[in-house]
CSV table of C-alpha atoms in Angstrom, one decimal:
chain,number,residue,atom,x,y,z
A,220,MET,CA,-78.2,247.9,107.2
A,221,THR,CA,-77.3,244.9,105.1
A,222,ARG,CA,-76.0,241.7,106.6
A,223,TYR,CA,-73.2,239.8,104.9
A,224,ARG,CA,-72.2,236.2,105.4
A,225,MET,CA,-68.5,235.6,104.9
A,226,THR,CA,-66.6,232.3,104.6
A,227,VAL,CA,-63.1,232.8,106.0
A,228,GLU,CA,-59.9,230.8,105.6
A,229,TYR,CA,-56.9,231.4,107.9
A,230,ASP,CA,-53.6,230.1,109.2
A,231,GLY,CA,-54.0,230.5,112.9
A,232,THR,CA,-50.2,230.5,113.6
A,233,GLY,CA,-49.2,233.7,115.4
A,234,TYR,CA,-52.8,234.7,116.2
A,235,VAL,CA,-54.3,234.6,119.7
A,236,GLY,CA,-57.3,232.9,118.2
A,237,TRP,CA,-60.6,234.0,116.5
A,238,GLN,CA,-61.7,236.3,119.3
A,239,ARG,CA,-60.4,239.9,119.8
A,240,GLN,CA,-58.2,240.0,122.9
A,241,GLN,CA,-55.8,242.5,124.5
A,242,ASN,CA,-52.8,240.2,124.3
A,243,GLY,CA,-52.2,239.9,120.6
A,244,PRO,CA,-53.6,239.8,117.0
A,245,SER,CA,-56.8,238.0,116.5
A,246,ILE,CA,-58.6,236.9,113.3
A,247,GLN,CA,-61.7,238.9,114.4
A,248,ALA,CA,-59.8,242.1,114.9
A,249,ALA,CA,-58.0,241.7,111.6
A,250,LEU,CA,-61.3,241.2,109.8
A,251,GLU,CA,-62.9,244.2,111.6
A,252,GLU,CA,-60.0,246.4,110.7
A,253,ALA,CA,-60.1,245.3,107.1
A,254,VAL,CA,-63.8,246.0,106.9
A,255,PHE,CA,-63.2,249.4,108.4
A,256,ALA,CA,-60.4,250.2,106.0
A,257,TYR,CA,-62.8,249.5,103.1
A,258,SER,CA,-66.1,250.9,104.4
A,259,GLY,CA,-65.1,253.4,107.1
A,260,GLU,CA,-67.6,251.6,109.4
A,261,THR,CA,-66.7,250.4,112.8
A,262,VAL,CA,-68.2,246.9,112.9
A,263,ARG,CA,-68.3,243.8,114.9
A,264,VAL,CA,-67.7,240.6,113.0
A,265,PHE,CA,-69.4,237.5,114.5
A,266,GLY,CA,-67.9,234.1,113.9
A,267,ALA,CA,-69.5,230.6,114.0
A,268,GLY,CA,-66.6,229.1,116.0
A,269,ARG,CA,-64.3,230.9,118.4
A,270,THR,CA,-61.1,229.0,117.4
A,271,ASP,CA,-58.2,229.0,119.9
A,272,ALA,CA,-54.7,230.4,119.3
A,273,GLY,CA,-53.0,228.4,116.6
A,274,VAL,CA,-56.1,226.7,115.3
A,275,HIS,CA,-56.7,227.1,111.5
A,276,ALA,CA,-59.8,227.4,109.4
A,277,LEU,CA,-60.7,226.5,105.8
A,278,GLY,CA,-64.4,227.3,106.3
A,279,GLN,CA,-65.0,229.6,109.3
A,280,VAL,CA,-68.3,231.5,108.8
A,281,ALA,CA,-68.9,235.0,110.0
A,282,HIS,CA,-71.5,237.7,109.6
A,283,VAL,CA,-71.2,241.5,109.6
A,284,ASP,CA,-73.7,244.3,109.2
A,285,LEU,CA,-72.9,247.3,107.0
A,286,ALA,CA,-74.8,250.5,106.4
A,287,GLY,CA,-73.3,251.3,103.0
A,288,ALA,CA,-74.8,248.3,101.3
A,289,GLY,CA,-72.4,247.4,98.5
A,290,ASP,CA,-72.0,244.3,96.3
A,291,ALA,CA,-70.8,241.2,98.3
A,292,ASP,CA,-68.1,240.4,95.7
A,293,THR,CA,-66.7,243.9,96.1
A,294,LEU,CA,-66.7,243.5,99.8
A,295,ARG,CA,-64.8,240.3,99.6
A,296,SER,CA,-62.2,241.6,97.2
A,297,ALA,CA,-61.7,244.9,99.1
A,298,VAL,CA,-61.4,243.1,102.5
A,299,ASN,CA,-58.9,240.7,101.0
A,300,ALA,CA,-56.9,243.6,99.6
A,301,HIS,CA,-56.7,245.0,103.1
A,302,LEU,CA,-55.7,241.6,104.5
A,303,ARG,CA,-52.8,241.3,102.1
A,304,ASN,CA,-50.2,241.0,104.9
A,305,GLN,CA,-52.3,238.6,107.0
A,306,ARG,CA,-52.7,234.9,106.6
A,307,ILE,CA,-56.5,235.4,106.4
A,308,SER,CA,-58.6,235.2,103.2
A,309,VAL,CA,-62.4,235.8,102.7
A,310,VAL,CA,-63.2,233.0,100.2
A,311,GLU,CA,-66.9,233.8,99.9
A,312,ALA,CA,-69.2,236.7,100.7
A,313,GLU,CA,-73.0,237.0,100.1
A,314,GLU,CA,-75.9,239.1,101.3
A,315,VAL,CA,-78.1,237.3,103.8
A,316,ASP,CA,-81.3,238.2,105.6
A,317,ASP,CA,-81.2,239.8,109.1
A,318,GLY,CA,-82.3,236.5,110.7
A,319,PHE,CA,-79.0,234.8,109.8
A,320,ASP,CA,-76.5,234.6,112.7
A,321,ALA,CA,-73.2,232.9,111.9
A,322,ARG,CA,-73.0,231.5,115.4
A,323,PHE,CA,-76.6,230.8,116.5
A,324,SER,CA,-78.0,229.7,113.1
A,325,ALA,CA,-75.2,227.1,112.6
A,326,THR,CA,-76.5,223.5,112.6
A,327,ARG,CA,-73.2,221.7,112.1
A,328,ARG,CA,-69.5,222.4,112.6
A,329,ILE,CA,-66.9,220.1,111.0
A,330,TYR,CA,-63.4,220.0,112.3
A,331,LEU,CA,-60.4,218.1,110.9
A,332,TYR,CA,-57.5,217.2,113.2
A,333,ARG,CA,-54.3,216.2,111.4
A,334,ILE,CA,-51.6,214.0,113.1
A,335,LEU,CA,-48.4,213.4,111.1
A,336,ASN,CA,-47.4,210.0,112.3
A,337,ARG,CA,-43.9,209.3,111.3
A,338,ARG,CA,-40.4,209.6,112.9
A,339,PRO,CA,-39.2,212.5,110.8
A,340,PRO,CA,-40.7,215.9,111.7
A,341,PRO,CA,-42.8,217.8,109.1
A,342,ALA,CA,-41.2,220.4,106.9
A,343,LEU,CA,-43.9,221.6,104.4
A,344,ASP,CA,-46.8,221.0,106.9
A,345,ARG,CA,-45.0,222.4,109.9
A,346,GLY,CA,-47.6,224.3,112.1
A,347,GLN,CA,-50.5,222.5,110.4
A,348,VAL,CA,-50.1,219.0,111.9
A,349,TRP,CA,-49.4,217.4,115.3
A,350,HIS,CA,-46.2,215.5,114.9
A,351,VAL,CA,-46.3,212.1,116.7
A,352,GLY,CA,-43.2,210.0,116.1
A,353,PRO,CA,-44.1,206.6,117.5
A,354,PRO,CA,-46.5,204.5,115.3
A,355,LEU,CA,-50.2,204.9,116.2
A,356,ASP,CA,-52.9,202.3,115.6
A,357,ALA,CA,-55.5,204.3,113.7
A,358,GLU,CA,-58.0,201.5,113.7
A,359,ALA,CA,-57.9,201.2,117.5
A,360,MET,CA,-58.3,205.0,117.7
A,361,ASP,CA,-61.4,204.8,115.4
A,362,ARG,CA,-62.9,202.0,117.5
A,363,ALA,CA,-62.5,204.0,120.7
A,364,ALA,CA,-63.8,207.1,118.9
A,365,GLN,CA,-67.1,205.4,118.3
A,366,ARG,CA,-67.6,205.2,122.1
A,367,LEU,CA,-67.8,209.0,122.2
A,368,VAL,CA,-70.3,209.4,119.4
A,369,GLY,CA,-73.8,210.3,120.5
A,370,HIS,CA,-75.6,212.4,123.1
A,371,HIS,CA,-73.4,212.6,126.2
A,372,ASP,CA,-72.2,214.8,129.1
A,373,PHE,CA,-68.7,215.7,127.7
A,374,THR,CA,-67.4,217.2,131.0
A,375,THR,CA,-64.3,214.9,130.6
A,376,PHE,CA,-63.3,216.6,127.4
A,377,ARG,CA,-64.2,220.2,128.4
A,378,ALA,CA,-61.7,222.9,129.2
A,379,SER,CA,-62.0,224.4,132.7
A,380,GLU,CA,-62.6,227.8,131.2
A,381,CYS,CA,-65.5,226.6,129.0
A,382,GLN,CA,-68.4,229.0,129.1
A,383,ALA,CA,-71.1,226.7,127.7
A,384,LYS,CA,-74.2,226.4,129.9
A,385,SER,CA,-74.4,222.7,129.6
A,386,PRO,CA,-71.7,220.0,129.1
A,387,VAL,CA,-74.3,217.9,127.3
A,388,LYS,CA,-73.7,217.8,123.5
A,389,THR,CA,-74.5,215.4,120.6
A,390,LEU,CA,-71.4,214.3,118.8
A,391,ASP,CA,-72.6,213.2,115.3
A,392,LEU,CA,-69.4,211.9,113.9
A,393,LEU,CA,-65.9,211.1,115.1
A,394,GLU,CA,-63.9,209.2,112.5
A,395,VAL,CA,-60.2,208.3,112.5
A,396,ARG,CA,-58.6,207.4,109.2
A,397,ARG,CA,-55.0,206.8,108.2
A,398,VAL,CA,-53.9,208.4,104.8
A,399,GLY,CA,-50.3,207.5,104.3
A,400,ASP,CA,-48.2,209.0,107.1
A,401,GLU,CA,-51.1,211.1,108.3
A,402,ILE,CA,-53.9,210.2,110.7
A,403,ARG,CA,-57.0,212.4,110.1
A,404,VAL,CA,-59.7,212.8,112.8
A,405,THR,CA,-63.0,214.3,111.6
A,406,ALA,CA,-65.4,215.5,114.2
A,407,GLU,CA,-69.0,216.8,113.4
A,408,ALA,CA,-71.6,218.2,115.8
A,409,ARG,CA,-74.0,221.1,116.0
A,410,SER,CA,-71.6,222.6,118.6
A,411,PHE,CA,-68.7,221.6,120.7
A,412,LEU,CA,-67.5,222.5,124.1
A,413,HIS,CA,-64.3,224.5,124.5
A,414,ARG,CA,-61.3,222.4,123.5
A,415,GLN,CA,-63.5,219.3,123.1
A,416,VAL,CA,-62.0,218.2,119.8
A,417,ARG,CA,-58.4,218.6,121.0
A,418,ASN,CA,-59.2,216.9,124.3
A,419,MET,CA,-60.8,213.9,122.5
A,420,VAL,CA,-57.9,213.7,120.0
A,421,GLY,CA,-55.3,213.8,122.9
A,422,THR,CA,-57.2,210.9,124.5
A,423,LEU,CA,-57.5,208.9,121.2
A,424,GLU,CA,-53.7,209.4,120.6
A,425,ARG,CA,-53.1,207.5,123.9
A,426,VAL,CA,-55.3,204.7,122.5
A,427,GLY,CA,-53.3,204.7,119.3
A,428,ALA,CA,-50.1,204.4,121.3
A,429,GLY,CA,-51.6,201.4,123.1
A,430,ARG,CA,-51.7,203.2,126.5
A,431,ARG,CA,-55.5,203.2,126.8
A,432,SER,CA,-58.3,200.9,125.5
A,433,ALA,CA,-61.6,201.8,124.0
A,434,ASP,CA,-63.2,200.7,127.3
A,435,ASP,CA,-60.9,203.2,129.2
A,436,VAL,CA,-62.2,205.9,126.9
A,437,ALA,CA,-65.8,204.9,127.6
A,438,ALA,CA,-65.1,204.9,131.3
A,439,ALA,CA,-63.4,208.3,131.1
A,440,LEU,CA,-66.5,209.7,129.4
A,441,GLU,CA,-68.7,208.2,132.1
A,442,ALA,CA,-66.5,209.7,134.8
A,443,ARG,CA,-67.5,213.3,133.8
A,444,ASP,CA,-64.1,214.5,135.1
A,445,ARG,CA,-61.5,216.3,133.0
A,446,ALA,CA,-58.8,214.5,135.0
A,447,ALA,CA,-60.1,211.2,133.6
A,448,GLY,CA,-59.4,212.3,130.0
A,449,GLY,CA,-56.1,212.3,128.2
A,450,PRO,CA,-53.9,215.3,127.4
A,451,THR,CA,-55.0,218.2,125.2
A,452,ALA,CA,-53.7,217.7,121.6
A,453,PRO,CA,-51.8,220.8,120.3
A,454,ALA,CA,-53.7,223.6,118.5
A,455,CYS,CA,-51.7,223.5,115.3
A,456,GLY,CA,-53.2,220.2,114.1
A,457,LEU,CA,-56.8,221.5,114.3
A,458,CYS,CA,-58.7,223.1,111.4
A,459,LEU,CA,-62.4,224.3,111.3
A,460,THR,CA,-63.2,223.0,107.9
A,461,ALA,CA,-66.9,223.9,107.5
A,462,VAL,CA,-70.0,225.2,109.2
A,463,SER,CA,-73.4,224.3,107.9
A,464,TYR,CA,-76.8,226.1,108.1
A,465,ASP,CA,-80.2,224.8,107.3
B,265,MET,CA,-16.3,205.8,103.9
B,266,THR,CA,-20.0,204.9,103.9
B,267,ARG,CA,-22.4,206.5,101.4
B,268,TYR,CA,-25.9,207.4,102.6
B,269,ARG,CA,-28.9,208.2,100.5
B,270,MET,CA,-31.3,210.7,102.1
B,271,THR,CA,-34.8,211.7,101.1
B,272,VAL,CA,-35.4,215.3,102.0
B,273,GLU,CA,-38.6,217.4,102.4
B,274,TYR,CA,-38.4,221.2,102.6
B,275,ASP,CA,-40.3,224.4,102.4
B,276,GLY,CA,-38.2,226.5,100.1
B,277,THR,CA,-39.6,229.8,101.3
B,278,GLY,CA,-36.7,232.0,102.5
B,279,TYR,CA,-34.0,229.8,101.1
B,280,VAL,CA,-31.8,230.8,98.1
B,281,GLY,CA,-32.5,227.3,96.7
B,282,TRP,CA,-30.9,223.9,97.0
B,283,GLN,CA,-27.4,225.0,96.1
B,284,ARG,CA,-25.0,226.6,98.5
B,285,GLN,CA,-24.5,230.3,97.6
B,286,GLN,CA,-22.9,233.4,99.1
B,287,ASN,CA,-26.1,235.4,99.2
B,288,GLY,CA,-28.2,233.5,101.7
B,289,PRO,CA,-29.3,230.3,103.3
B,290,SER,CA,-29.5,227.2,101.1
B,291,ILE,CA,-30.9,223.7,101.7
B,292,GLN,CA,-27.5,222.2,100.9
B,293,ALA,CA,-25.6,224.3,103.4
B,294,ALA,CA,-28.2,223.6,106.1
B,295,LEU,CA,-27.9,219.9,105.6
B,296,GLU,CA,-24.1,220.0,105.5
B,297,GLU,CA,-24.0,222.0,108.7
B,298,ALA,CA,-26.4,219.5,110.4
B,299,VAL,CA,-24.3,216.6,109.3
B,300,PHE,CA,-21.2,218.3,110.6
B,301,ALA,CA,-22.9,219.1,113.9
B,302,TYR,CA,-23.7,215.4,114.3
B,303,SER,CA,-20.6,213.8,112.9
B,304,GLY,CA,-17.9,216.4,113.1
B,305,GLU,CA,-17.1,215.7,109.5
B,306,THR,CA,-17.0,218.4,106.9
B,307,VAL,CA,-19.0,216.9,104.1
B,308,ARG,CA,-20.5,217.8,100.7
B,309,VAL,CA,-24.2,216.8,100.3
B,310,PHE,CA,-25.1,216.1,96.6
B,311,GLY,CA,-28.7,216.6,95.5
B,312,ALA,CA,-30.7,215.1,92.6
B,313,GLY,CA,-32.3,218.4,91.7
B,314,ARG,CA,-30.9,221.9,92.2
B,315,THR,CA,-34.2,223.5,93.0
B,316,ASP,CA,-34.4,227.3,92.7
B,317,ALA,CA,-35.1,229.8,95.5
B,318,GLY,CA,-38.6,229.3,96.9
B,319,VAL,CA,-39.1,225.9,95.3
B,320,HIS,CA,-40.2,223.2,97.7
B,321,ALA,CA,-39.5,219.4,97.9
B,322,LEU,CA,-41.3,216.5,99.3
B,323,GLY,CA,-38.9,213.9,97.8
B,324,GLN,CA,-35.5,215.5,97.1
B,325,VAL,CA,-32.8,212.9,97.1
B,326,ALA,CA,-29.3,213.5,98.2
B,327,HIS,CA,-26.2,211.5,99.0
B,328,VAL,CA,-23.4,212.1,101.5
B,329,ASP,CA,-20.2,210.1,102.4
B,330,LEU,CA,-19.2,209.7,106.0
B,331,ALA,CA,-16.1,208.1,107.5
B,332,GLY,CA,-17.6,207.3,110.9
B,333,ALA,CA,-20.1,204.8,109.6
B,334,GLY,CA,-23.1,204.9,111.8
B,335,ASP,CA,-26.6,203.6,111.5
B,336,ALA,CA,-28.7,205.3,108.9
B,337,ASP,CA,-31.7,205.8,111.2
B,338,THR,CA,-29.4,207.4,113.8
B,339,LEU,CA,-28.0,209.7,111.1
B,340,ARG,CA,-31.6,210.7,110.1
B,341,SER,CA,-32.7,211.4,113.6
B,342,ALA,CA,-29.5,213.3,114.5
B,343,VAL,CA,-29.6,215.5,111.4
B,344,ASN,CA,-33.3,216.2,112.0
B,345,ALA,CA,-32.5,217.2,115.6
B,346,HIS,CA,-29.9,219.7,114.3
B,347,LEU,CA,-32.4,221.0,111.6
B,348,ARG,CA,-35.0,221.8,114.3
B,349,ASN,CA,-35.1,225.5,113.5
B,350,GLN,CA,-35.2,224.9,109.7
B,351,ARG,CA,-38.1,224.0,107.5
B,352,ILE,CA,-36.1,220.9,106.3
B,353,SER,CA,-36.6,217.3,107.3
B,354,VAL,CA,-34.8,214.1,106.3
B,355,VAL,CA,-37.6,211.7,105.9
B,356,GLU,CA,-35.6,208.7,105.0
B,357,ALA,CA,-31.9,207.6,105.2
B,358,GLU,CA,-30.2,204.4,104.1
B,359,GLU,CA,-26.8,203.1,103.3
B,360,VAL,CA,-26.1,202.7,99.6
B,361,ASP,CA,-23.1,201.4,97.7
B,362,ASP,CA,-20.5,203.8,96.3
B,363,GLY,CA,-21.9,203.6,92.8
B,364,PHE,CA,-25.0,205.5,93.8
B,365,ASP,CA,-25.0,209.2,92.9
B,366,ALA,CA,-28.2,211.2,93.8
B,367,ARG,CA,-27.8,213.3,90.7
B,368,PHE,CA,-26.3,211.1,88.0
B,369,SER,CA,-28.0,207.8,88.9
B,370,ALA,CA,-31.5,209.4,88.8
B,371,THR,CA,-33.7,208.0,86.1
B,372,ARG,CA,-36.8,210.1,86.7
B,373,ARG,CA,-37.7,213.4,88.4
B,374,ILE,CA,-41.3,214.2,89.2
B,375,TYR,CA,-42.4,217.7,89.9
B,376,LEU,CA,-45.8,219.0,90.9
B,377,TYR,CA,-46.9,222.6,90.2
B,378,ARG,CA,-49.9,223.9,92.1
B,379,ILE,CA,-52.0,226.8,90.9
B,380,LEU,CA,-54.7,228.1,93.2
B,381,ASN,CA,-57.4,229.2,90.7
B,382,ARG,CA,-60.0,231.3,92.5
B,383,ARG,CA,-60.5,235.0,93.1
B,384,PRO,CA,-59.7,235.0,96.9
B,385,PRO,CA,-56.0,234.7,97.7
B,386,PRO,CA,-54.8,231.6,99.7
B,387,ALA,CA,-54.4,231.8,103.5
B,388,LEU,CA,-53.3,228.3,104.6
B,389,ASP,CA,-51.4,227.5,101.4
B,390,ARG,CA,-49.8,230.8,101.0
B,391,GLY,CA,-46.2,230.3,99.6
B,392,GLN,CA,-47.1,226.9,98.3
B,393,VAL,CA,-49.3,227.7,95.4
B,394,TRP,CA,-49.4,230.2,92.5
B,395,HIS,CA,-52.5,232.3,93.0
B,396,VAL,CA,-54.3,233.0,89.6
B,397,GLY,CA,-57.6,234.8,90.1
B,398,PRO,CA,-59.3,234.7,86.7
B,399,PRO,CA,-60.7,231.3,85.8
B,400,LEU,CA,-58.4,229.0,83.8
B,401,ASP,CA,-59.5,226.2,81.4
B,402,ALA,CA,-57.6,223.2,82.8
B,403,GLU,CA,-58.7,220.9,79.9
B,404,ALA,CA,-57.3,223.4,77.3
B,405,MET,CA,-54.1,223.5,79.3
B,406,ASP,CA,-53.9,219.7,79.4
B,407,ARG,CA,-54.4,219.5,75.6
B,408,ALA,CA,-51.7,222.1,75.0
B,409,ALA,CA,-49.4,220.2,77.4
B,410,GLN,CA,-49.5,217.1,75.3
B,411,ARG,CA,-47.8,219.0,72.5
B,412,LEU,CA,-44.8,219.3,74.7
B,413,VAL,CA,-44.5,215.7,75.7
B,414,GLY,CA,-41.8,213.7,74.0
B,415,HIS,CA,-38.2,214.1,72.8
B,416,HIS,CA,-37.6,217.8,71.8
B,417,ASP,CA,-35.3,220.7,71.8
B,418,PHE,CA,-36.7,222.7,74.8
B,419,THR,CA,-34.7,225.9,74.2
B,420,THR,CA,-38.0,227.8,74.3
B,421,PHE,CA,-38.5,226.8,78.0
B,422,ARG,CA,-34.9,227.0,79.1
B,423,ALA,CA,-33.5,229.7,81.4
B,424,SER,CA,-30.7,231.8,79.9
B,425,GLU,CA,-28.4,230.8,82.8
B,426,CYS,CA,-29.1,227.0,82.2
B,427,GLN,CA,-25.8,225.0,82.2
B,428,ALA,CA,-27.0,221.9,80.5
B,429,LYS,CA,-24.9,220.8,77.6
B,430,SER,CA,-27.9,220.1,75.4
B,431,PRO,CA,-31.4,221.6,75.3
B,432,VAL,CA,-32.7,218.3,74.0
B,433,LYS,CA,-34.7,216.4,76.6
B,434,THR,CA,-37.4,213.8,76.8
B,435,LEU,CA,-40.5,214.9,78.6
B,436,ASP,CA,-42.3,211.7,79.6
B,437,LEU,CA,-45.4,213.2,81.2
B,438,LEU,CA,-47.0,216.6,81.5
B,439,GLU,CA,-50.5,216.4,82.9
B,440,VAL,CA,-52.9,219.2,83.9
B,441,ARG,CA,-55.8,218.3,86.3
B,442,ARG,CA,-58.3,220.5,88.2
B,443,VAL,CA,-59.0,219.4,91.8
B,444,GLY,CA,-61.6,221.8,93.2
B,445,ASP,CA,-60.0,225.3,93.2
B,446,GLU,CA,-56.6,223.9,92.4
B,447,ILE,CA,-55.0,223.2,89.1
B,448,ARG,CA,-52.2,220.6,89.4
B,449,VAL,CA,-49.5,220.2,86.8
B,450,THR,CA,-47.4,217.0,87.0
B,451,ALA,CA,-44.2,216.8,85.0
B,452,GLU,CA,-42.0,213.8,84.7
B,453,ALA,CA,-38.7,213.3,82.9
B,454,ARG,CA,-35.2,211.8,83.4
B,455,SER,CA,-34.0,215.4,83.8
B,456,PHE,CA,-35.2,218.9,83.1
B,457,LEU,CA,-33.5,222.1,81.9
B,458,HIS,CA,-33.2,225.0,84.3
B,459,ARG,CA,-36.6,226.5,85.0
B,460,GLN,CA,-38.2,224.2,82.3
B,461,VAL,CA,-41.2,223.3,84.5
B,462,ARG,CA,-41.9,226.9,85.5
B,463,ASN,CA,-41.5,228.1,82.0
B,464,MET,CA,-43.8,225.5,80.6
B,465,VAL,CA,-46.4,226.2,83.4
B,466,GLY,CA,-46.2,229.9,82.7
B,467,THR,CA,-47.0,229.2,79.0
B,468,LEU,CA,-49.8,226.8,79.8
B,469,GLU,CA,-51.4,229.4,82.1
B,470,ARG,CA,-51.7,231.7,79.1
B,471,VAL,CA,-53.5,228.8,77.3
B,472,GLY,CA,-55.8,228.4,80.3
B,473,ALA,CA,-56.6,232.1,80.2
B,474,GLY,CA,-57.5,231.8,76.5
B,475,ARG,CA,-54.6,233.9,75.4
B,476,ARG,CA,-52.8,231.2,73.5
B,477,SER,CA,-53.8,228.0,71.7
B,478,ALA,CA,-52.3,224.5,71.8
B,479,ASP,CA,-51.0,225.3,68.2
B,480,ASP,CA,-49.3,228.4,69.6
B,481,VAL,CA,-47.6,226.3,72.2
B,482,ALA,CA,-46.4,223.8,69.6
B,483,ALA,CA,-45.1,226.7,67.4
B,484,ALA,CA,-43.3,228.2,70.4
B,485,LEU,CA,-41.6,224.9,71.0
B,486,GLU,CA,-40.6,224.7,67.3
B,487,ALA,CA,-39.2,228.2,67.5
B,488,ARG,CA,-36.4,227.1,69.9
B,489,ASP,CA,-36.4,230.7,71.3
B,490,ARG,CA,-37.1,231.6,74.9
B,491,ALA,CA,-38.9,234.8,73.7
B,492,ALA,CA,-41.5,232.6,72.0
B,493,GLY,CA,-42.5,231.0,75.3
B,494,GLY,CA,-44.7,232.5,78.0
B,495,PRO,CA,-43.7,234.0,81.3
B,496,THR,CA,-42.0,232.0,84.1
B,497,ALA,CA,-44.4,230.8,86.7
B,498,PRO,CA,-43.5,231.8,90.3
B,499,ALA,CA,-41.2,229.5,92.3
B,500,CYS,CA,-43.6,229.0,95.2
B,501,GLY,CA,-46.0,226.8,93.2
B,502,LEU,CA,-43.3,224.2,92.4
B,503,CYS,CA,-42.5,221.1,94.4
B,504,LEU,CA,-40.0,218.3,93.6
B,505,THR,CA,-42.2,215.4,94.7
B,506,ALA,CA,-40.0,212.4,93.9
B,507,VAL,CA,-36.8,211.2,92.3
B,508,SER,CA,-36.6,207.6,91.0
B,509,TYR,CA,-33.6,205.3,90.5
B,510,ASP,CA,-33.4,202.0,88.7
């Protein structure tokens, strides 16, 4: 068996998320079917981040084992040919050793959350940004974000269906920057709880709107209670931009 | 009557182009219908650039006359509400004097053409870039582009159905830059011939691929013959980014 690492880009619109599910098309199933169409092998594709329905990726990383060891570039091209009608593209593929695990070897996940902050709705970026009409104070959002950085119990920002053993995580970076009409929130950590980024962004948006203070955010974190956090930001604004390995 | 200037963003995918036509949905008709839905007035919306089917805009400019003079911001919001199911958004609206004509008062049109130059196809930017797999030499493309800048007879880059009185235009800027996997071609002029940008980009792509030289491009321009030019680049890579007025 040869293990391959693949970097995958996708538009999450219309998919039930990364993970194979009964109720609709998933990225994982589309990749597994494309690998099967090329190789004739029924495989399992393992991803670094189980992105939710509607969440995008520029740099999802996955691994797959194949018995008929072929060239990684050929695998990439062939899988992409079979993904022609999907909004999924394998941007890189390479052979890796058996010790590599896309999910468990990952040392850092980087997410970008895009808010389009202007009155008119998006046209070209529809489905790839969260449209917030009223003006947001990005600097206030960034100041509040700094209260979340570090090693904390993130229960307040954890989805009820989260399966992680512990709610304690280390958030290495949470940065809010305005770029024209857009507010970009970058989040980096070894791993995140389920919906953690969207729950943090939904809370920071309330700060940007002047409805909560940085102290309120710090108190919400302390409360270790999902009810103390703000609403969940929509999936469409979120993109898994990169996954790092040592 | 009050004249309004509107700046319009749209994803051209699935539209027959700016101009109202019998054979499918156009941006112009969608805007006219949205204005009618708000105002009850049957209007004509005039655009600065008659973009082709599949061509996008971030900064198309249009004007419209309305008898029931309302606030420009209200017009913008109301029209956007009626465009909810379209990939069209009015990003700005303002009252202008009767002398303003979106098409004839324009002094500069700026287009961006995006080429995704990597083997794997696009996922997130599908429909907004031209995917060219083999590596292109952006610097060679830029050097060739400079041979087209200036006051010339652009017959070589003019669509046969072009209705302009003269093929002589002044091309103020044609710049080719690589940004990561993307090659961005920016074109600026008071006005362009029909398909001029796409025909120039299709020719420059041949230069990037090493199939034509900068001298070949200069000779093609001199030939004043469409057959001397390269193929027409696909519509999906093109975006009307801005229109300027004195």
